[in-house]
GROMACS .gro file of C-alpha atoms in nm:
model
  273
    1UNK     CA    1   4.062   6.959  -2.846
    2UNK     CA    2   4.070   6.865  -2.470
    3UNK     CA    3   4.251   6.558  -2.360
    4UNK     CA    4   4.087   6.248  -2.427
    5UNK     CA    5   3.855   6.387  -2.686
    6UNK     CA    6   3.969   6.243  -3.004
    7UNK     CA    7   3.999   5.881  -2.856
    8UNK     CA    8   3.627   5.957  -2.722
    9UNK     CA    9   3.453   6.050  -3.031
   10UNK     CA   10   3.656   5.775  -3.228
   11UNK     CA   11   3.458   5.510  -2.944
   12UNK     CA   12   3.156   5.696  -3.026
   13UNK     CA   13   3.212   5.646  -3.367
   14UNK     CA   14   3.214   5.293  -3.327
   15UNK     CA   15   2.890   5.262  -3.111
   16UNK     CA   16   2.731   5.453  -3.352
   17UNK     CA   17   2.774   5.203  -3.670
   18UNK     CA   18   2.594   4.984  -3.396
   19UNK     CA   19   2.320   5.140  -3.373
   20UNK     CA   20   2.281   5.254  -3.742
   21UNK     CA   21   2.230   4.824  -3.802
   22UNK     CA   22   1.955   4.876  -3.560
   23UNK     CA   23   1.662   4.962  -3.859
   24UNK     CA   24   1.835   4.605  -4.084
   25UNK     CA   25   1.836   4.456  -3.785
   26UNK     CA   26   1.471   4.449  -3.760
   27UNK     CA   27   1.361   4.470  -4.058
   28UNK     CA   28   1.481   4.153  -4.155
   29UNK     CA   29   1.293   3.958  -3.791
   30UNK     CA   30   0.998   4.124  -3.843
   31UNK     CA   31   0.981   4.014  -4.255
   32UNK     CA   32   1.014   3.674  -4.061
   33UNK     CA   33   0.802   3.713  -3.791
   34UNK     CA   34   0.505   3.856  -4.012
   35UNK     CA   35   0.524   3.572  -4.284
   36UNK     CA   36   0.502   3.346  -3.980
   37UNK     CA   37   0.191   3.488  -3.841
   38UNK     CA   38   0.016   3.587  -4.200
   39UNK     CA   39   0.093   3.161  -4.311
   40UNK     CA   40  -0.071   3.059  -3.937
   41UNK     CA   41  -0.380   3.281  -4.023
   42UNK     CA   42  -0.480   3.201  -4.361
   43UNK     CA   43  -0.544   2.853  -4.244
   44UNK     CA   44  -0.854   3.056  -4.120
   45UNK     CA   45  -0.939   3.261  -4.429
   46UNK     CA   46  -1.265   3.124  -4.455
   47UNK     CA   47  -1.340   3.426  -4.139
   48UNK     CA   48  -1.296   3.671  -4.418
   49UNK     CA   49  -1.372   4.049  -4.222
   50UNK     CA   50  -1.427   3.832  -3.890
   51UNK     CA   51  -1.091   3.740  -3.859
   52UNK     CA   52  -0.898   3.767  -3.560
   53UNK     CA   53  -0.642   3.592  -3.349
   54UNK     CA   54  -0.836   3.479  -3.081
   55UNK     CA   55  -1.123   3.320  -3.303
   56UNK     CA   56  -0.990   2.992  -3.318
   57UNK     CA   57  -0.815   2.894  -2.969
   58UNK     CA   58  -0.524   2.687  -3.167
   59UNK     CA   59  -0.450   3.021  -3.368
   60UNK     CA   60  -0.436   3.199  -3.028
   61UNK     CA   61  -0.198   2.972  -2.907
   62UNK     CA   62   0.027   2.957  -3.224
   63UNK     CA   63   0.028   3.339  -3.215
   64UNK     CA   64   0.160   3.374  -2.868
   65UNK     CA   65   0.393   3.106  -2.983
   66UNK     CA   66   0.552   3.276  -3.261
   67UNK     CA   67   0.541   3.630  -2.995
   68UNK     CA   68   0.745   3.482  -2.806
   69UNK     CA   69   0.960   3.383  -3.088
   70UNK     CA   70   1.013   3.715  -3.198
   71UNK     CA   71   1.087   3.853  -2.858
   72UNK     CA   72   1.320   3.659  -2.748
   73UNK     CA   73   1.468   3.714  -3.128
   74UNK     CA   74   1.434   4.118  -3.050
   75UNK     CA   75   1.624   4.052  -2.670
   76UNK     CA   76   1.927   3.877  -2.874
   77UNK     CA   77   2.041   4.099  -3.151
   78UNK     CA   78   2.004   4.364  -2.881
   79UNK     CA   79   2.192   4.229  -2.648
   80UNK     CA   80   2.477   4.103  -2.883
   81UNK     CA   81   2.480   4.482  -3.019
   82UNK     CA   82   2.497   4.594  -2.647
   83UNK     CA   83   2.760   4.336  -2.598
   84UNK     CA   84   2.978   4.491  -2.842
   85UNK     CA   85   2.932   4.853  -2.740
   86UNK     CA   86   2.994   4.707  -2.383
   87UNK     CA   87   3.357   4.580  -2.497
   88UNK     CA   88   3.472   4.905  -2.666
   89UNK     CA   89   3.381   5.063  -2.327
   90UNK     CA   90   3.593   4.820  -2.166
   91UNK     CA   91   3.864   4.866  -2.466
   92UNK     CA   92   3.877   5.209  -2.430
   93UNK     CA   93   3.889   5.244  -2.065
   94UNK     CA   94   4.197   4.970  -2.083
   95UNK     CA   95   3.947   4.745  -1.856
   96UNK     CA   96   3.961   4.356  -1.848
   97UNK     CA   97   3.615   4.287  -2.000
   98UNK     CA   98   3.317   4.165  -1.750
   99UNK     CA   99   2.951   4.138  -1.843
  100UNK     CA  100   2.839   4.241  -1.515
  101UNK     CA  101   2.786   4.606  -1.615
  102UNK     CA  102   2.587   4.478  -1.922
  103UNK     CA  103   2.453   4.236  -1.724
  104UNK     CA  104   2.316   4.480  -1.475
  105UNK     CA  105   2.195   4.751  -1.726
  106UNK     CA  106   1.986   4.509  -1.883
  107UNK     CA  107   1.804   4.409  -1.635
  108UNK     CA  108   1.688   4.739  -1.505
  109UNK     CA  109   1.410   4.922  -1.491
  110UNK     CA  110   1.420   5.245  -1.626
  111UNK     CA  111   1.137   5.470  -1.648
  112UNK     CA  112   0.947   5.197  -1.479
  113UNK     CA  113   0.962   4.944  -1.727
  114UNK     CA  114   1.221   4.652  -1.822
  115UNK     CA  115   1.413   4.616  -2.183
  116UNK     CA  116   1.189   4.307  -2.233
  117UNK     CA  117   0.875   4.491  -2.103
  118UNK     CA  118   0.904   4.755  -2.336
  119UNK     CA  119   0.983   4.456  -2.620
  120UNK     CA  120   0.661   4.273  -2.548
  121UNK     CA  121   0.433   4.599  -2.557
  122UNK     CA  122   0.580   4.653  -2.889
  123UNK     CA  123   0.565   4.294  -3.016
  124UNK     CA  124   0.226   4.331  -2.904
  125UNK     CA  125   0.124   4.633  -3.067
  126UNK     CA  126   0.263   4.473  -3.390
  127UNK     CA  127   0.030   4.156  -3.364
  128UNK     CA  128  -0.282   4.379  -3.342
  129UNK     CA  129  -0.129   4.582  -3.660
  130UNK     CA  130  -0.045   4.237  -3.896
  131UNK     CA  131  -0.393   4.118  -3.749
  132UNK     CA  132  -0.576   4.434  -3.885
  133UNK     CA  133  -0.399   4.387  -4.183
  134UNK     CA  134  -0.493   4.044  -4.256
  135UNK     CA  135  -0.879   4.037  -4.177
  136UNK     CA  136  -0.876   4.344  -4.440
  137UNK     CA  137  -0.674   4.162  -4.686
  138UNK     CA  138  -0.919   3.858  -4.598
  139UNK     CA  139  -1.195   4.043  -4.650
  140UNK     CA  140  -1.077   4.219  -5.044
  141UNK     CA  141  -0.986   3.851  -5.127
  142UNK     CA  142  -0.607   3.920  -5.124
  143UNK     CA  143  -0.359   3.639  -5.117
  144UNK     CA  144  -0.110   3.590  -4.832
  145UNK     CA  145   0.168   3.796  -5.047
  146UNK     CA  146  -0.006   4.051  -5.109
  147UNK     CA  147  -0.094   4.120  -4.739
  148UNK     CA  148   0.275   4.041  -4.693
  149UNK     CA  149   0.385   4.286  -4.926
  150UNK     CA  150   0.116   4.587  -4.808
  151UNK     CA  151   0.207   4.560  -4.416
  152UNK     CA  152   0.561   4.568  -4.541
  153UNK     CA  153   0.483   4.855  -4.740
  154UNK     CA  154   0.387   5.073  -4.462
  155UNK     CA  155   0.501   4.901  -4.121
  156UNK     CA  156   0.626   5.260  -4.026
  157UNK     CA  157   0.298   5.438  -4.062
  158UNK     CA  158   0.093   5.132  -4.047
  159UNK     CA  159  -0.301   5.300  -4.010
  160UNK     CA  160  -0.221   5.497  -4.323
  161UNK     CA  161  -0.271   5.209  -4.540
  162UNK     CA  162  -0.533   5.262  -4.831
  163UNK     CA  163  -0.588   4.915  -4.781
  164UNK     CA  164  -0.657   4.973  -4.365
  165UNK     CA  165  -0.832   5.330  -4.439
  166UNK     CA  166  -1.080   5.138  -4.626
  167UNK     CA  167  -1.132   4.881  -4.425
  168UNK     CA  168  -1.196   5.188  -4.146
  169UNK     CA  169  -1.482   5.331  -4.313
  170UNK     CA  170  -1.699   4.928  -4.318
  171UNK     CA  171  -1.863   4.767  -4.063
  172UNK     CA  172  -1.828   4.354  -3.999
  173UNK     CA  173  -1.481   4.405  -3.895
  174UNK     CA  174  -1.394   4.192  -3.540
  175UNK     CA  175  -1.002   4.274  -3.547
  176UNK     CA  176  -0.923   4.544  -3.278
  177UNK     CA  177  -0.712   4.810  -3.457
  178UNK     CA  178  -0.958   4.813  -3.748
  179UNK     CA  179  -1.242   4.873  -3.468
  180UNK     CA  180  -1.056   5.122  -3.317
  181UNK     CA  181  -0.942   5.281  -3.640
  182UNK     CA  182  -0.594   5.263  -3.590
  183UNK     CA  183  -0.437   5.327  -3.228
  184UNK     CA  184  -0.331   5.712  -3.093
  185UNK     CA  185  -0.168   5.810  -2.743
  186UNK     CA  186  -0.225   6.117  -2.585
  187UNK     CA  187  -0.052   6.354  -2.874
  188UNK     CA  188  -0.276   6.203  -3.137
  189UNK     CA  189   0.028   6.038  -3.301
  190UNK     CA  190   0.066   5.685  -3.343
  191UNK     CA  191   0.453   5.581  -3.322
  192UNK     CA  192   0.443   5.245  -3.504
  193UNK     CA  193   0.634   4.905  -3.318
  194UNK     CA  194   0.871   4.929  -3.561
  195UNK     CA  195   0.983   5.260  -3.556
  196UNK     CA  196   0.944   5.235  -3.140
  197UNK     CA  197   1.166   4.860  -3.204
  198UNK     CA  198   1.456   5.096  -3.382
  199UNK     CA  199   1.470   5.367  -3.109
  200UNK     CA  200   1.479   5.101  -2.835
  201UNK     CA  201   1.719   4.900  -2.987
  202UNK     CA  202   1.964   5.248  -3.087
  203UNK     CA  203   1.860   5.393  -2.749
  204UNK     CA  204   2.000   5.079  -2.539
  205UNK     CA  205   2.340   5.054  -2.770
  206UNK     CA  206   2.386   5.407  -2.645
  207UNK     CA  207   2.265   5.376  -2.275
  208UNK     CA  208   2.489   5.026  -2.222
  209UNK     CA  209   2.789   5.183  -2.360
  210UNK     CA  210   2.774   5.527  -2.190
  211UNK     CA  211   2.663   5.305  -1.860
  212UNK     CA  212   2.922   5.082  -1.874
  213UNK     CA  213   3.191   5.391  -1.886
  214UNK     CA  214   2.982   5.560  -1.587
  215UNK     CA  215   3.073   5.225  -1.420
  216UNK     CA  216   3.384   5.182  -1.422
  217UNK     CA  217   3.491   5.560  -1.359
  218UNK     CA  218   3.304   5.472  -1.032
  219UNK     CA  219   3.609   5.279  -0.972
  220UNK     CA  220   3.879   5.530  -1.029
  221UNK     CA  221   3.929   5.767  -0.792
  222UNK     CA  222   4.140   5.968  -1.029
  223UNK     CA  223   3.828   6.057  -1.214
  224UNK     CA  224   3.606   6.345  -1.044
  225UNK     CA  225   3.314   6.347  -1.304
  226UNK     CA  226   3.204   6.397  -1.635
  227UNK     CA  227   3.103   6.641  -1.956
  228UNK     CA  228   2.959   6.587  -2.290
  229UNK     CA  229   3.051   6.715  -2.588
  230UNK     CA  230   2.851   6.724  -2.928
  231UNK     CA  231   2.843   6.382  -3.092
  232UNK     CA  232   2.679   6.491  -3.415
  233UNK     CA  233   2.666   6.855  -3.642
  234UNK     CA  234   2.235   6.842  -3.625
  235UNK     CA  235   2.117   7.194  -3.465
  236UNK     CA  236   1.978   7.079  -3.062
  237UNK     CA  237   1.989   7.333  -2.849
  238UNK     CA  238   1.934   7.115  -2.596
  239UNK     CA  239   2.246   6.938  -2.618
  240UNK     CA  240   2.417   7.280  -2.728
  241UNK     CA  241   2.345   7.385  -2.380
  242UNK     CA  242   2.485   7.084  -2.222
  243UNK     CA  243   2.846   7.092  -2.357
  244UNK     CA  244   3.120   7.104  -2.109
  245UNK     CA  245   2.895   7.125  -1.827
  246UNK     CA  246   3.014   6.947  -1.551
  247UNK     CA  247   2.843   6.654  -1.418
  248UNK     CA  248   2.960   6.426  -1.060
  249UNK     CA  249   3.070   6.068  -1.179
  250UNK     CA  250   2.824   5.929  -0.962
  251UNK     CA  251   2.552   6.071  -1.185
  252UNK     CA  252   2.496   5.841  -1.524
  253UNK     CA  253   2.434   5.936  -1.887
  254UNK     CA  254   2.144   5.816  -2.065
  255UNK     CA  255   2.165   6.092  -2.331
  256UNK     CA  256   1.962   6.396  -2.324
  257UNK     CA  257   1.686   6.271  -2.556
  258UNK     CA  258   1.597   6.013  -2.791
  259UNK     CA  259   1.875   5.933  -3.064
  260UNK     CA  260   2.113   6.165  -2.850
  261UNK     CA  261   2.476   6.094  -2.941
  262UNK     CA  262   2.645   6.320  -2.699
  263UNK     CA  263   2.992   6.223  -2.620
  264UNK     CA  264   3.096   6.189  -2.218
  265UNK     CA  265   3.420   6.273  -2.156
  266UNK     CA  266   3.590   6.214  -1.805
  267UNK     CA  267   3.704   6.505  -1.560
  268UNK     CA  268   4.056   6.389  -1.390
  269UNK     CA  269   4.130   6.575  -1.062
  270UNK     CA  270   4.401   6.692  -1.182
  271UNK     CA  271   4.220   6.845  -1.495
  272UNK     CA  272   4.120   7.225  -1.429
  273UNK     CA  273   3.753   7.308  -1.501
   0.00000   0.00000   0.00000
């Protein structure tokens, strides 16, 4: 093993228990968030299959209310998670700890969108889901727990509810994702918020840590550059052909793909390659 690998992977380590709270994390605001919105809307059950947010302006504005609740709640445990992984970068680089990396990071846009851009579209997408979910629990006469307990049920593949599926195949429906039938991008697969909440929040832990190393080797002229190394035993060619491959220090690592764990490990100029 190279120098500085073993300290490197033990960081990793570390970073990595972050992001595996990512899925409890969430979880736990959106069992919140949805009891929130589900206790707001039954005020209006009387709508039965005609139910929808914006049928009663006070609902509408209660709704956008508890949104912004939940993404500012979303914005938080991320950035306290990003916090942390920020401090072991500054831990193991024997750095005095700053924010302004973090700082920085998280307020960038990257792939043309924000960290709170990409939060609303998926808080979004998650209000049209619950709302499906309740005008078709509305509409079989099911009680607020029980529309609780069936979004809960399948929040990861949300449009694959009997209970939605059914609701599908009837007319009288006004909610949007029950009009549409559920919601599909361009490779016919519908990634639910949740799922797309997890990967943002692991995918940030990752990116603020491994940016806040490509930072501060910026400042030391010592180091030249960069190479990965394999952060996990799961088959990836891609990241197979990436090991040891040098990379300038002026170039930053995102990872190679979603849920990468690829380890960088710094290139001294007085290493040889």
């Amino acid at each position: 093993m190279r120098k500085g690998q073993a300290e490197a992977i033990k960081y990793m380590e570390r970073v990595i228990d972050q992001m595996a709270l990512s899925d409890a994390d969430l979880k736990a605001i959106i069992q919140r968030y949805t009891r929130k919105l589900i206790d707001q809307a039954f005020v209006y059950a009387y709508l039965g299959k005609s139910f929808q947010f914006s049928a009663n302006s006070e609902l509408d504005e209660k709704v956008s209310s508890i949104n912004d609740e939940i993404r500012k709640e979303i914005f938080n445990i991320i950035y306290t998670r990003c916090k942390y992984a920020d401090t072991l970068a500054h831990e193991k680089e024997a750095e005095e700890k700053s924010d302004k990396f973090l700082l920085l990071f998280l307020g960038s846009v990257i792939a043309g969108q924000t960290l709170q851009e990409r939060i609303n579209r998926y808080v979004s997408n998650m209000s049209y889901e619950i709302e499906a979910y309740i005008a078709a629990g509305l509409a079989k006469g099911m009680s607020r727990t029980q529309v609780l307990s069936d979004y809960l049920t399948w929040f990861k593949s949300p449009y694959k509810s009997p209970l939605l599926l059914d609701a599908f195949r009837k007319q009288g429906f006004k909610a949007e994702r029950i009009l549409s039938k559920g919601i599909t991008f361009g490779s016919g697969i519908y990634i639910s918020s949740f799922d797309n909440l997890v990967r943002l929040e692991q995918q940030t832990i990752f990116h603020a840590y491994n940016n806040t190393l490509n930072s501060i080797w910026l400042t030391k002229p010592e180091i030249i550059g960069w190479y990965t190394i394999r952060g996990s035993a799961y088959p990836c060619t891609i990241c197979d052909d990436n090991v040891g491959v040098f990379h300038s220090k002026d170039e930053f690592f995102s990872g190679y793909h979603v849920r990468c764990c690829c380890i960088l490990i710094p290139v001294y100029n007085t290493d040889i390659i």
